[in-house]
Coordinates of C-alpha atoms in Angstrom, one line a residue:
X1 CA 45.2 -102.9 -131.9
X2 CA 46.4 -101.4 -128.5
X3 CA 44.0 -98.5 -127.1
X4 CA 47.0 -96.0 -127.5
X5 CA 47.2 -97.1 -131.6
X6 CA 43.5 -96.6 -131.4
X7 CA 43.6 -93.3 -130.4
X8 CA 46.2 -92.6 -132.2
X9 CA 44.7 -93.5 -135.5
X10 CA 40.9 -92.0 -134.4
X11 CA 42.6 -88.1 -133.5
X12 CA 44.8 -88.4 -136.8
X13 CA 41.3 -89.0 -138.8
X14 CA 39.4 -86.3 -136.7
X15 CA 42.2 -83.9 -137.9
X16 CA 42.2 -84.7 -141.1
X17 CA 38.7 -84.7 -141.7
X18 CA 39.0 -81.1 -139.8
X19 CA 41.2 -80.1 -142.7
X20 CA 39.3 -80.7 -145.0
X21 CA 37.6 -77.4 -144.6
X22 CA 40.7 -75.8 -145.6
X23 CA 39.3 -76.9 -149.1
X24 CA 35.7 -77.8 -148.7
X25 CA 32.9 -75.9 -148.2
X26 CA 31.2 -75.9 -144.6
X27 CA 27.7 -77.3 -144.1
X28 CA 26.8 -75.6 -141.5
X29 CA 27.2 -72.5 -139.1
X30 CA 29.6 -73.6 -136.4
X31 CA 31.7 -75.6 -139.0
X32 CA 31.8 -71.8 -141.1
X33 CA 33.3 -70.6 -138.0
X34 CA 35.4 -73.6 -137.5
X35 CA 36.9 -72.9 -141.1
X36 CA 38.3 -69.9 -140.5
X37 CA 40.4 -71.0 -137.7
X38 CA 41.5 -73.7 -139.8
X39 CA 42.8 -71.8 -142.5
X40 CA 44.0 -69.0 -141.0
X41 CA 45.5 -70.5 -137.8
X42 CA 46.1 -73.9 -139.5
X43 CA 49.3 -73.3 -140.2
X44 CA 50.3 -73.9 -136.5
X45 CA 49.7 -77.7 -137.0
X46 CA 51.7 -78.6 -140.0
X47 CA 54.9 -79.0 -138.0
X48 CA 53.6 -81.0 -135.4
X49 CA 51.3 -83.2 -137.5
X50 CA 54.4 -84.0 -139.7
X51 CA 55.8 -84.6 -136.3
X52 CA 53.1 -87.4 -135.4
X53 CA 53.0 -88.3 -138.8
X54 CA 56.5 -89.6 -138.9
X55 CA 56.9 -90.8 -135.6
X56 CA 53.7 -93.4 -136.9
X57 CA 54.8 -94.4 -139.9
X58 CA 58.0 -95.8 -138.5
X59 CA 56.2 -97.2 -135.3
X60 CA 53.4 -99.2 -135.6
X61 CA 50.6 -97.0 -136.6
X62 CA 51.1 -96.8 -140.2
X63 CA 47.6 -95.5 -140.9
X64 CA 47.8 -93.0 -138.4
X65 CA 50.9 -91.7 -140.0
X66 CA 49.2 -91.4 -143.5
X67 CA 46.4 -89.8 -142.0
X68 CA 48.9 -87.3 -139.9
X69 CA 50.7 -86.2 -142.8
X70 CA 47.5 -85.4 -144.9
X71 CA 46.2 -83.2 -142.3
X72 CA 49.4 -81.3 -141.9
X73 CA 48.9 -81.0 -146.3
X74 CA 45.5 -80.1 -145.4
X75 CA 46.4 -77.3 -142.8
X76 CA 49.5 -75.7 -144.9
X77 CA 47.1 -75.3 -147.9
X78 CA 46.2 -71.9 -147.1
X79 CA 49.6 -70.7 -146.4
X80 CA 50.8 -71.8 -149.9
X81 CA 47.8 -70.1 -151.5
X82 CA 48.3 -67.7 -149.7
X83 CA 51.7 -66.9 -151.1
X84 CA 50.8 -67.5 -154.9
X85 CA 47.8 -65.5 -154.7
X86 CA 49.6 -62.2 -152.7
X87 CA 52.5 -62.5 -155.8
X88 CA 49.9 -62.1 -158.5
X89 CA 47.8 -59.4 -156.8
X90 CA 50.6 -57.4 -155.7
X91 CA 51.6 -57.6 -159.9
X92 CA 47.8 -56.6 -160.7
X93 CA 47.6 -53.7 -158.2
X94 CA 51.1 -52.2 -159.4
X95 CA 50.1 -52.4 -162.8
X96 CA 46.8 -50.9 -162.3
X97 CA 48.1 -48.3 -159.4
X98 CA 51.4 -48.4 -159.4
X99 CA 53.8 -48.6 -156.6
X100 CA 52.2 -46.2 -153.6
X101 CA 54.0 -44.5 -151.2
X102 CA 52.8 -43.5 -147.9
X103 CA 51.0 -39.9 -147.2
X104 CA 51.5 -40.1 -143.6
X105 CA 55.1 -41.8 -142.6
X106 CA 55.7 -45.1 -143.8
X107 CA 53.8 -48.4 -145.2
X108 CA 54.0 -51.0 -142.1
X109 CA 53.8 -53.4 -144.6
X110 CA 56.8 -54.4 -146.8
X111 CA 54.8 -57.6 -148.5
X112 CA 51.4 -59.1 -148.9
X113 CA 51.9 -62.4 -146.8
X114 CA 54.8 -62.7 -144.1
X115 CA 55.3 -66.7 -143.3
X116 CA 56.8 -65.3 -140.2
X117 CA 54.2 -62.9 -139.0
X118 CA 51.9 -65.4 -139.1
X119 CA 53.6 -67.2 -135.7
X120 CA 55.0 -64.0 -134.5
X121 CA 51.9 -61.8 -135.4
X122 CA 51.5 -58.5 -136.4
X123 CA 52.5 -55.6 -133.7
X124 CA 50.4 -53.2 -133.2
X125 CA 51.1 -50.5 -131.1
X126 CA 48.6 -49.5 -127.8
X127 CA 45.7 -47.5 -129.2
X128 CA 43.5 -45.8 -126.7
X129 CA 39.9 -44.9 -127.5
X130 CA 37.5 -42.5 -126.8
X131 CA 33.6 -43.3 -126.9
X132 CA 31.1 -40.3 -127.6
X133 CA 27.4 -40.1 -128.3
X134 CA 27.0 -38.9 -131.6
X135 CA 23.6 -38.8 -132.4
X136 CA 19.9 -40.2 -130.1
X137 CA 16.8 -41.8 -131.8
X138 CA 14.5 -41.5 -128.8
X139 CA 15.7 -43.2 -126.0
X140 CA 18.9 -44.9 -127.9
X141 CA 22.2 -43.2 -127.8
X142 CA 24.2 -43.6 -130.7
X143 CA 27.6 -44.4 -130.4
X144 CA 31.5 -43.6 -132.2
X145 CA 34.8 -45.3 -130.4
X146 CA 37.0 -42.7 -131.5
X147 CA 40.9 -43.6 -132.3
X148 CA 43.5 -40.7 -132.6
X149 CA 45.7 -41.1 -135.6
X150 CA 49.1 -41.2 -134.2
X151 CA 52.0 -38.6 -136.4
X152 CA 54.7 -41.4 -137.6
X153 CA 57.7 -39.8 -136.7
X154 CA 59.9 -38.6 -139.6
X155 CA 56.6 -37.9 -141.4
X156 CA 58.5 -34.1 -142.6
X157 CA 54.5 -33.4 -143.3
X158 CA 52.7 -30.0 -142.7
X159 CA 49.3 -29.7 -143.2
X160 CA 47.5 -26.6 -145.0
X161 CA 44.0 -28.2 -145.3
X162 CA 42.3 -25.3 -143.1
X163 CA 43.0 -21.8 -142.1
X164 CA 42.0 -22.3 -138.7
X165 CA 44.7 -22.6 -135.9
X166 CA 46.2 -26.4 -135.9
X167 CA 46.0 -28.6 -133.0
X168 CA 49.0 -29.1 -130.8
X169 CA 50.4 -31.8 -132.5
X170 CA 50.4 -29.5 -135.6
X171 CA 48.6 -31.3 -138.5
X172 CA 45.1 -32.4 -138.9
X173 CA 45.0 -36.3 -140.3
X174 CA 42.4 -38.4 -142.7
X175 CA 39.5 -40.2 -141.0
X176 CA 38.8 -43.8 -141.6
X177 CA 34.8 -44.3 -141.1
X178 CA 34.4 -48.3 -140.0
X179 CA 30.9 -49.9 -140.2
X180 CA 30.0 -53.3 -138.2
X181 CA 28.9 -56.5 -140.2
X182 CA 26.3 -58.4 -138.1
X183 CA 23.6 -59.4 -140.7
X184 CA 21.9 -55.4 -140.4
X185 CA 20.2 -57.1 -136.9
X186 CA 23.5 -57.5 -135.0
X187 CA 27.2 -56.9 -134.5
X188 CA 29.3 -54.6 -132.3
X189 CA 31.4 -51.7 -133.2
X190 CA 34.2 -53.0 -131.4
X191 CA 34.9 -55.2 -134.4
X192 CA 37.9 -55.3 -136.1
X193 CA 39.4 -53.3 -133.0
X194 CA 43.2 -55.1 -134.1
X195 CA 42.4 -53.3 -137.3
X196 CA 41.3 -50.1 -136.1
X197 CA 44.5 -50.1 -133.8
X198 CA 46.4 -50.6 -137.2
X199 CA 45.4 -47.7 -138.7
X200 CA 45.4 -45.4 -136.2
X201 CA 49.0 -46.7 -135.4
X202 CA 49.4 -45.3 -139.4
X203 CA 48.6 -42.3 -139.1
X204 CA 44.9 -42.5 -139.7
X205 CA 41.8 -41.4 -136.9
X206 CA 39.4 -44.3 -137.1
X207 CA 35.7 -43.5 -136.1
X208 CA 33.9 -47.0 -135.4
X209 CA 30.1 -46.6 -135.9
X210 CA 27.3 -48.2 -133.8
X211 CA 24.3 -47.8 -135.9
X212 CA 20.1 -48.3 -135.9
X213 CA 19.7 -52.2 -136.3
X214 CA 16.6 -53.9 -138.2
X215 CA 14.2 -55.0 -137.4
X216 CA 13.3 -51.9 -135.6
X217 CA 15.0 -49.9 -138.0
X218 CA 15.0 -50.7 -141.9
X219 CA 17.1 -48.6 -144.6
X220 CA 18.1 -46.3 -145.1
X221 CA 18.2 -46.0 -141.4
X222 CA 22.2 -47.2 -141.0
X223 CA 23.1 -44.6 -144.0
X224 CA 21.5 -42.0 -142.4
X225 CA 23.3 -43.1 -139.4
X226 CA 26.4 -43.3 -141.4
X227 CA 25.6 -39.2 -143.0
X228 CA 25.0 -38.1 -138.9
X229 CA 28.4 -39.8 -138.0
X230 CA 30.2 -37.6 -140.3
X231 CA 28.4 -34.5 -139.4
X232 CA 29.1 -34.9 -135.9
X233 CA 33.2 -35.8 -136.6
X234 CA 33.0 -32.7 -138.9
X235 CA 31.6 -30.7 -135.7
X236 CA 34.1 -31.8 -133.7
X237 CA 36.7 -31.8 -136.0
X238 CA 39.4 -29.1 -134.4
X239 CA 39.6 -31.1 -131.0
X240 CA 40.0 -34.4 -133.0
X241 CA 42.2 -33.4 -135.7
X242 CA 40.5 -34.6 -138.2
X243 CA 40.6 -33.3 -141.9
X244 CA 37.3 -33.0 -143.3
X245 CA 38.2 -33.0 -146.7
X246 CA 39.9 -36.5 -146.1
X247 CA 37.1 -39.2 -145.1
X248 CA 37.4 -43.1 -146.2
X249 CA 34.1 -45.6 -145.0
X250 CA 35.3 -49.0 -144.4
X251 CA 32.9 -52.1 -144.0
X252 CA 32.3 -55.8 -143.4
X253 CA 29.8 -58.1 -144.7
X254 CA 26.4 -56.1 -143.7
X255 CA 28.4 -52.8 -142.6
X256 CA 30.1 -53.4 -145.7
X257 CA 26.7 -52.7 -147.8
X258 CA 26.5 -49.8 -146.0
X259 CA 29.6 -48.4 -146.6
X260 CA 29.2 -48.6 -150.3
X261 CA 25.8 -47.6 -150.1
X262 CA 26.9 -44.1 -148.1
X263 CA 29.5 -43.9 -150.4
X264 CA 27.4 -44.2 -153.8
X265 CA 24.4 -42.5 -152.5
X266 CA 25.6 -38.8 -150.0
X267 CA 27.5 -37.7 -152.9
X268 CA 29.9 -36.4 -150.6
X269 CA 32.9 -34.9 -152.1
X270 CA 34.8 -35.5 -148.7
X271 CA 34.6 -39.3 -148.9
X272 CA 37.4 -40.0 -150.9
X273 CA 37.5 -43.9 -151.3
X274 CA 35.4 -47.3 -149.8
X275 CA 36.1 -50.2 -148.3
X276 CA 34.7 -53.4 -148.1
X277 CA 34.8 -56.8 -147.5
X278 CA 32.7 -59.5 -148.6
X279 CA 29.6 -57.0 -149.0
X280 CA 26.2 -57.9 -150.6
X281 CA 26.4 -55.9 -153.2
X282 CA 23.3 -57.0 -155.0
X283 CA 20.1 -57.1 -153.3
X284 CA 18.3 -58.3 -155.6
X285 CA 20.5 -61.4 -156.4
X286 CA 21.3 -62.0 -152.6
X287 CA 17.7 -62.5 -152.5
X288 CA 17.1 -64.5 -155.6
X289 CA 20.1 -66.5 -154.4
X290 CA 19.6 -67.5 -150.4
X291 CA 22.4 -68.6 -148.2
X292 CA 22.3 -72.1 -146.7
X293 CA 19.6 -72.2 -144.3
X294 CA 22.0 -74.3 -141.8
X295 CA 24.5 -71.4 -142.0
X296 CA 22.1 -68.7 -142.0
X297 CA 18.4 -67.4 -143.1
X298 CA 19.5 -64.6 -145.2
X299 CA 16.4 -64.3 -146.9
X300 CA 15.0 -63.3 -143.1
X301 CA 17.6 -61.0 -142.7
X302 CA 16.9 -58.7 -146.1
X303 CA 13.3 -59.1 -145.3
X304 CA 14.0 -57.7 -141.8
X305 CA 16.2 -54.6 -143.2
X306 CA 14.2 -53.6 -146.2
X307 CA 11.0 -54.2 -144.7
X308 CA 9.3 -57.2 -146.9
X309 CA 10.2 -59.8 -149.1
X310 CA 11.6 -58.8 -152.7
X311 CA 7.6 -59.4 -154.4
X312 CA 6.8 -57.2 -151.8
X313 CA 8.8 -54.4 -152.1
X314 CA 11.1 -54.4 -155.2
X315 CA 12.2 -51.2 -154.8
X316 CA 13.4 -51.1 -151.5
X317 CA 15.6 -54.2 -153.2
X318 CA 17.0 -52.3 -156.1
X319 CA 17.3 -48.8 -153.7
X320 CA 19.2 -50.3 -151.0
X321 CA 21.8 -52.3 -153.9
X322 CA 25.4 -50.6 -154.6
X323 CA 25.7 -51.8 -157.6
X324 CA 22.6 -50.0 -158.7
X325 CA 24.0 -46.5 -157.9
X326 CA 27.6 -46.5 -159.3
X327 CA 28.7 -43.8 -161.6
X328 CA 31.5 -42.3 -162.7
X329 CA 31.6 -40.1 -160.3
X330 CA 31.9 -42.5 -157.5
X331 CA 34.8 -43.2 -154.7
X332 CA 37.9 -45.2 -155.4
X333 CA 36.7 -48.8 -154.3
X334 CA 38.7 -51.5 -152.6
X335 CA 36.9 -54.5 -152.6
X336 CA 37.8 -57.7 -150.5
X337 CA 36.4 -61.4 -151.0
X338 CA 36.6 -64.6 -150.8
X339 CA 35.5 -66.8 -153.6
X340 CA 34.2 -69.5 -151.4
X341 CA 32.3 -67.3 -148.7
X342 CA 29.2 -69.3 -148.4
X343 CA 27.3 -66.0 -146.5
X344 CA 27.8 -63.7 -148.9
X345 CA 28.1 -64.7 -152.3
X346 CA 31.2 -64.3 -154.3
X347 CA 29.2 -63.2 -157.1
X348 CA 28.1 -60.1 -155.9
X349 CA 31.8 -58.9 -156.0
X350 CA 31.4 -59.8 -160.1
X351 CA 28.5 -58.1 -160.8
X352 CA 30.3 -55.1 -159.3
X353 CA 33.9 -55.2 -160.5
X354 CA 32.2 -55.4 -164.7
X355 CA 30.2 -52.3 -164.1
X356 CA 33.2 -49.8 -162.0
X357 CA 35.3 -50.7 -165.1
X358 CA 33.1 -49.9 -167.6
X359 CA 32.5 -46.9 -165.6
X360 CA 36.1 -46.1 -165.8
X361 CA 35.8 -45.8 -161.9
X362 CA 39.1 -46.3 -160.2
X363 CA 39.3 -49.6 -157.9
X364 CA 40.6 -52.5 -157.2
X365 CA 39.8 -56.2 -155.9
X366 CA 41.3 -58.7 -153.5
X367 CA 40.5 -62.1 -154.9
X368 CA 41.3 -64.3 -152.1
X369 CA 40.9 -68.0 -153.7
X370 CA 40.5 -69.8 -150.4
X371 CA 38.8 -66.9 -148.2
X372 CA 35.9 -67.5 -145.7
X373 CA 33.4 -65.0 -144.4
X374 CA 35.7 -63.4 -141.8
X375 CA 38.7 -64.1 -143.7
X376 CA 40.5 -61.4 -141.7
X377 CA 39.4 -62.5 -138.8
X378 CA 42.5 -64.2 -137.3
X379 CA 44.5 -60.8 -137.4
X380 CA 48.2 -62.7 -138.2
X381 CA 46.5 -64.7 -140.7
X382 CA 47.2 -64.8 -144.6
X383 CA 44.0 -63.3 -145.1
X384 CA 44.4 -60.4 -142.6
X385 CA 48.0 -60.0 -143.6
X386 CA 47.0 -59.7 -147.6
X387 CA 43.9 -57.1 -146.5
X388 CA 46.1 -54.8 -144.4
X389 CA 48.8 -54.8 -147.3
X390 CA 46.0 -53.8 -149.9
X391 CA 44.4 -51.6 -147.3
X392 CA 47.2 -48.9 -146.3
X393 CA 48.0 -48.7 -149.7
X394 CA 44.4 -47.5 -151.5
X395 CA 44.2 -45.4 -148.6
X396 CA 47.9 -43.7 -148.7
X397 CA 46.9 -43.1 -152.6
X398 CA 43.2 -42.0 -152.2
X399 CA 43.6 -39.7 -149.1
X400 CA 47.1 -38.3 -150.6

């Protein structure tokens, strides 16, 4: 075997053994991250693996050429989940929501996966940001990047939520609330900043939180943080153009356990739906239940947050869980996950989604088969393109 053949044949069994966390579960953390470019970037490769793949088989590196074409199998997987799944949740949200139409101009997205936005991407229009202190804890400055909801034009909308005098551009708009995941010790609120520009794009003003982290700070701190943010929005409300009436909290992984927490526990009428993706849910089982240590201690984490482990202090456990405080007077919930996340349990999604419907609480759930923690992470992805659809739709319907 000639050292090009060699090389040949080692990169096509690198790549395919790559791909195989398109189907398989990653062992550790930098092969979780790893996993998410795979499947939602993947499908960049199929074409030229198939490429390789050929050119080997009728050269002389048969084995190479197997091992090509498997990979490029391997690396289109997601894409052809992708397109099953969106079809039978698009069916499951009509059914149960019907088709939506758009409050504030017009849905930017036509269908729940686009095979040609995910090489052309998703545009999304320039959206500047303003950054204000909305709150200090001592010596710490609490911050909100701010994002103006831009009018679509052809909206033909008035608004005649207030009696005060309307801003110049004549119309006050919802407010999307966005919390940071990071594990409650960590993370940015200049996540999701492709998202935020989305939605502001839509019509929507996005408010992106920085909150009190554990372990210095332990809940409720972040939902008191959460309760402040809003206060300060609705203080400032005239210059922003914000609605009051019209809030919607959206989260990720930890921030998304916040969001639902705020939104279970403020009992505020002005929240009028919640977000979240992959959220631990479930306290109490998250702990029961522990990550893999070689992807992350979450045991540490919730003992960190809620000050103790769960012998220690039960009830911080049950108080700080969702799922313990729905009613049936709680938001419309949109809640996104991905069956194999190995941070945050798929399971806490199903001990939610029994108890909202026998609730009769209105909400919905984005089942995505193949999705990773950070699913939505690569913004053109399939998993990104089946959030946004799911997205602009429970909000056009809860803020209408």
């Amino acid at each position: 075997m000639t050292l090009w053949s060699s090389l040949r044949l080692s990169a096509s069994v690198i790549l395919f053994l790559v791909g195989l966390l398109s189907i398989c579960r990653p062992p550790s953390y930098s092969f979780w991250k790893l996993s998410i470019v795979v499947m939602e970037g993947g499908h960049f490769l199929v074409l030229p693996l198939l490429t390789f793949g050929a050119l080997s088989l009728v050269g002389s590196g048969r084995w190479a050429g197997v091992f090509f074409i498997l990979a490029a199998g391997l690396y289109g997987t997601t894409a052809v989940r992708a397109l099953s799944a969106a079809a039978f949740l698009q069916k499951e949200f009509e059914a149960e929501w019907g088709r939506v139409t758009a409050p504030l101009g017009k849905l930017r997205r036509s269908v729940p996966v686009s095979v040609l936005d995910m090489y052309t991407g998703i545009e999304i229009p320039t959206s500047d940001f303003k950054t204000f202190v909305y709150k200090q804890d001592g010596d710490l400055d609490l911050k909100l990047d701010f994002y103006p909801g831009a009018i679509p034009i052809g909206s033909g909308q008035a608004d005649t939520v207030t009696s005060r005098p309307l801003p110049e551009n004549g119309r006050l708009v919802p407010c999307v609330v966005v919390v940071h995941g990071g594990g409650w010790d960590g993370g940015a609120r200049s996540q999701l900043s492709d998202l935020n520009g989305f939605l502001a794009a839509e019509g929507y003003a996005v408010a992106t939180l920085q909150y009190r982290l554990a372990p210095k700070h332990q809940y409720p701190a972040p939902v008191e943080d959460v309760k402040d943010a809003m206060a300060w929005l609705r203080s400032h409300a005239f210059e922003l153009a914000i609605d009051t009436t019209r809030f919607v909290l959206l989260g990720r992984s930890a921030g998304g356990q916040i969001a639902l927490q705020s939104a279970y526990t403020l009992h505020d009428p002005s929240i009028k739906g919640v977000i979240a993706f992959y959220a631990p849910a479930d306290m109490v089982f998250g702990y029961s239940l522990p990550t893999n240590p070689l992807i992350m201690d979450s045991r540490q984490l919730m003992v960190q947050y809620l000050g103790g482990s769960y012998p220690a202090v039960p009830g911080n456990y049950l108080a700080s869980s969702p799922v313990e405080h729905l009613s049936d007077s709680s938001p419309p919930t949109l809640l996104l996950h991905g069956r194999p996340d190995v941070l945050v349990s798929w399971q806490h999604t199903v001990h939610m989604r029994p108890k909202m419907e026998a609730l009769g609480m209105r909400h919905f759930v984005v089942d995505v088969p193949w999705g990773a923690h950070g699913f939505e992470y690569v913004f053109r992805g399939p998993g990104s393109q089946i959030s946004l659809y799911f997205i602009e739709r429970f909000l056009a319907e809860v803020v209408r």
